[in-house]
C-alpha atoms as a PDB file:
ATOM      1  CA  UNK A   1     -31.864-164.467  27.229  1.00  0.00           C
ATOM      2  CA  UNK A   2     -31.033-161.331  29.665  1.00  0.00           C
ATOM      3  CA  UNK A   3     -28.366-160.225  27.492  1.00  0.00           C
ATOM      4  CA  UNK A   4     -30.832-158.885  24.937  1.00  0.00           C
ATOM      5  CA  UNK A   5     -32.001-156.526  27.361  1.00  0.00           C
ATOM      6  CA  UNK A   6     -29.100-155.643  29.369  1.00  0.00           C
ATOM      7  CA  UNK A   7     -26.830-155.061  26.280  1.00  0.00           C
ATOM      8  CA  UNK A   8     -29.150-152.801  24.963  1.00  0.00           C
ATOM      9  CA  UNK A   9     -29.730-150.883  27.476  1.00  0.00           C
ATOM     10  CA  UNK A  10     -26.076-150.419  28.708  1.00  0.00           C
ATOM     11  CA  UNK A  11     -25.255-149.199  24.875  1.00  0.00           C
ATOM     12  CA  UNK A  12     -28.288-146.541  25.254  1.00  0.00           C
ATOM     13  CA  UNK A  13     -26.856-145.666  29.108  1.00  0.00           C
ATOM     14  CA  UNK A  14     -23.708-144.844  27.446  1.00  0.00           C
ATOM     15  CA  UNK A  15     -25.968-142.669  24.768  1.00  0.00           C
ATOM     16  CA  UNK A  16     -27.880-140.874  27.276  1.00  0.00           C
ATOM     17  CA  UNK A  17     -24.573-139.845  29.343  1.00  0.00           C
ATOM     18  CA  UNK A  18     -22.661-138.576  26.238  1.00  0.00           C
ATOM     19  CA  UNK A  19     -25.300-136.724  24.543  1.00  0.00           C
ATOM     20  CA  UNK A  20     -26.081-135.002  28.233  1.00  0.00           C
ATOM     21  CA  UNK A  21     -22.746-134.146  28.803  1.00  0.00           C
ATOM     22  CA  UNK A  22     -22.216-133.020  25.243  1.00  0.00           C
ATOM     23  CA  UNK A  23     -25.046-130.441  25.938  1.00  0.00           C
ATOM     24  CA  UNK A  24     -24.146-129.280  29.053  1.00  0.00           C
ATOM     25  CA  UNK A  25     -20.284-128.919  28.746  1.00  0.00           C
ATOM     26  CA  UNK A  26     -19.507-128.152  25.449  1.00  0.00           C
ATOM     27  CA  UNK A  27     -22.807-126.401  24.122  1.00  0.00           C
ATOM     28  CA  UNK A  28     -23.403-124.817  27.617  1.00  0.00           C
ATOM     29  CA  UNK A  29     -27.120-125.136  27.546  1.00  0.00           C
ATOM     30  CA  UNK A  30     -27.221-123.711  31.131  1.00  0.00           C
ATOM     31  CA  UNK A  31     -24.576-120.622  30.490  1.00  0.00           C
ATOM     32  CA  UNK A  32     -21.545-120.092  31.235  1.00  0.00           C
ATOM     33  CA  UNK A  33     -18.088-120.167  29.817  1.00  0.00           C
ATOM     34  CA  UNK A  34     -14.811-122.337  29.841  1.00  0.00           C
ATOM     35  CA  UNK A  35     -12.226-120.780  31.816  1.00  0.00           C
ATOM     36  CA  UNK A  36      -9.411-119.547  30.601  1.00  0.00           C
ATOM     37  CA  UNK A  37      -6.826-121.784  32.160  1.00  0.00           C
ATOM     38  CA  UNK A  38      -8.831-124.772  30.466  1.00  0.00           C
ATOM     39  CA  UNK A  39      -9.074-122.866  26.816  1.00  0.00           C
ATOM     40  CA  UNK A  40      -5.644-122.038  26.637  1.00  0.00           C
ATOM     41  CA  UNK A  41      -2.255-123.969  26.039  1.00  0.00           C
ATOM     42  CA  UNK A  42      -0.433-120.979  26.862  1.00  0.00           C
ATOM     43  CA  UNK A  43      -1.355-121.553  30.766  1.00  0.00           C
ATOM     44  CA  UNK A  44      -1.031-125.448  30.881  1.00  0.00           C
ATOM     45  CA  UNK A  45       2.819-124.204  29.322  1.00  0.00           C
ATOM     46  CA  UNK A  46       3.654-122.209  32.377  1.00  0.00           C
ATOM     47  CA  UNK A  47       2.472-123.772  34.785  1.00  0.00           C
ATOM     48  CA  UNK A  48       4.737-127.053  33.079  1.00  0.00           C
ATOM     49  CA  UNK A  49       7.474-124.821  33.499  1.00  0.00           C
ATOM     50  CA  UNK A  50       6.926-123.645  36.825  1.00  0.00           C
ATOM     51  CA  UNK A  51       6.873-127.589  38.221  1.00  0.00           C
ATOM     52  CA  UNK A  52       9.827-128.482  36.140  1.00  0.00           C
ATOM     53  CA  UNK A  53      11.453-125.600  37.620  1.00  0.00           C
ATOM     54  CA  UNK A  54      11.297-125.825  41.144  1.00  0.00           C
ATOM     55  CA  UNK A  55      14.625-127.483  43.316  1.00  0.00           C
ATOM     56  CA  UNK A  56      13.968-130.889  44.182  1.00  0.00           C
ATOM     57  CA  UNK A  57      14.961-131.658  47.725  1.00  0.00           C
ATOM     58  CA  UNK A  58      15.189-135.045  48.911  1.00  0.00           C
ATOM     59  CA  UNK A  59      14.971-136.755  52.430  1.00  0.00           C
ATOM     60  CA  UNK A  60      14.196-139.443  53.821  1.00  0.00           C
ATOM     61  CA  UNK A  61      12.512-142.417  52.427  1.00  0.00           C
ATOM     62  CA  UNK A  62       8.996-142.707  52.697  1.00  0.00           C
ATOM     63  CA  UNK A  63       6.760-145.772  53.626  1.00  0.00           C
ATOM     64  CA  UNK A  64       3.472-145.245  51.364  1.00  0.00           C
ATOM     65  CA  UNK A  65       1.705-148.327  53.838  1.00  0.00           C
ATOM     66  CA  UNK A  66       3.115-149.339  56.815  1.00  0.00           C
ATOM     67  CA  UNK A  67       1.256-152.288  57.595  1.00  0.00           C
ATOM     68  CA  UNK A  68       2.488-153.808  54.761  1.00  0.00           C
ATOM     69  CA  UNK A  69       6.313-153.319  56.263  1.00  0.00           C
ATOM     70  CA  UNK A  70       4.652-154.970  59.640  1.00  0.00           C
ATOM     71  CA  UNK A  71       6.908-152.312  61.543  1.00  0.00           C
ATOM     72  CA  UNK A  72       4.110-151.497  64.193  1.00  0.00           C
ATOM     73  CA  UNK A  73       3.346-152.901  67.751  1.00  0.00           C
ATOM     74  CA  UNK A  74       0.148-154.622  68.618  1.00  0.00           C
ATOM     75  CA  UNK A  75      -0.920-153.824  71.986  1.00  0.00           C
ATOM     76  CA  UNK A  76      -3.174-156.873  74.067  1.00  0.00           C
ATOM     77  CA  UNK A  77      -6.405-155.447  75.413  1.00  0.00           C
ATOM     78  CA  UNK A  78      -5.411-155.822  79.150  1.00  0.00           C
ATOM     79  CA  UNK A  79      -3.131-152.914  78.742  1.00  0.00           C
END
């Protein structure tokens, strides 16, 4: 019986929130202008080229969570 209100209103949610953001960002109702480096494919090319051309160096491995390796002392409260 909730689920002809709540359906409803999560389809008009999603209505208000594209409508609003298809007024503010792409018909700039407030001003403004897209940056270049958003515009343009030529930028989003060079800067590709400057990641793919940098040396990779490698060292060591790293552990992303160390409490999941349990490597780390637990200390009692007394000390």
């Amino acid at each position: 019986m909730a689920a002809k209100y709540i359906i409803p209103g999560v389809i008009g949610s999603f209505a208000i929130a594209y409508l609003s953001d298809l007024l503010i960002a792409d018909k700039k109702i407030f001003g403004g202008t897209t940056p270049k480096t958003v515009a343009s494919n030529e930028w989003w090319e060079e800067t590709d080229k400057k990641f793919q051309a940098w040396p990779r160096t490698a060292g060591p491995p790293v552990v992303m969570n160390p409490i999941s390796r349990q490597n780390f002392i637990v200390k009692s409260r007394e000390s």
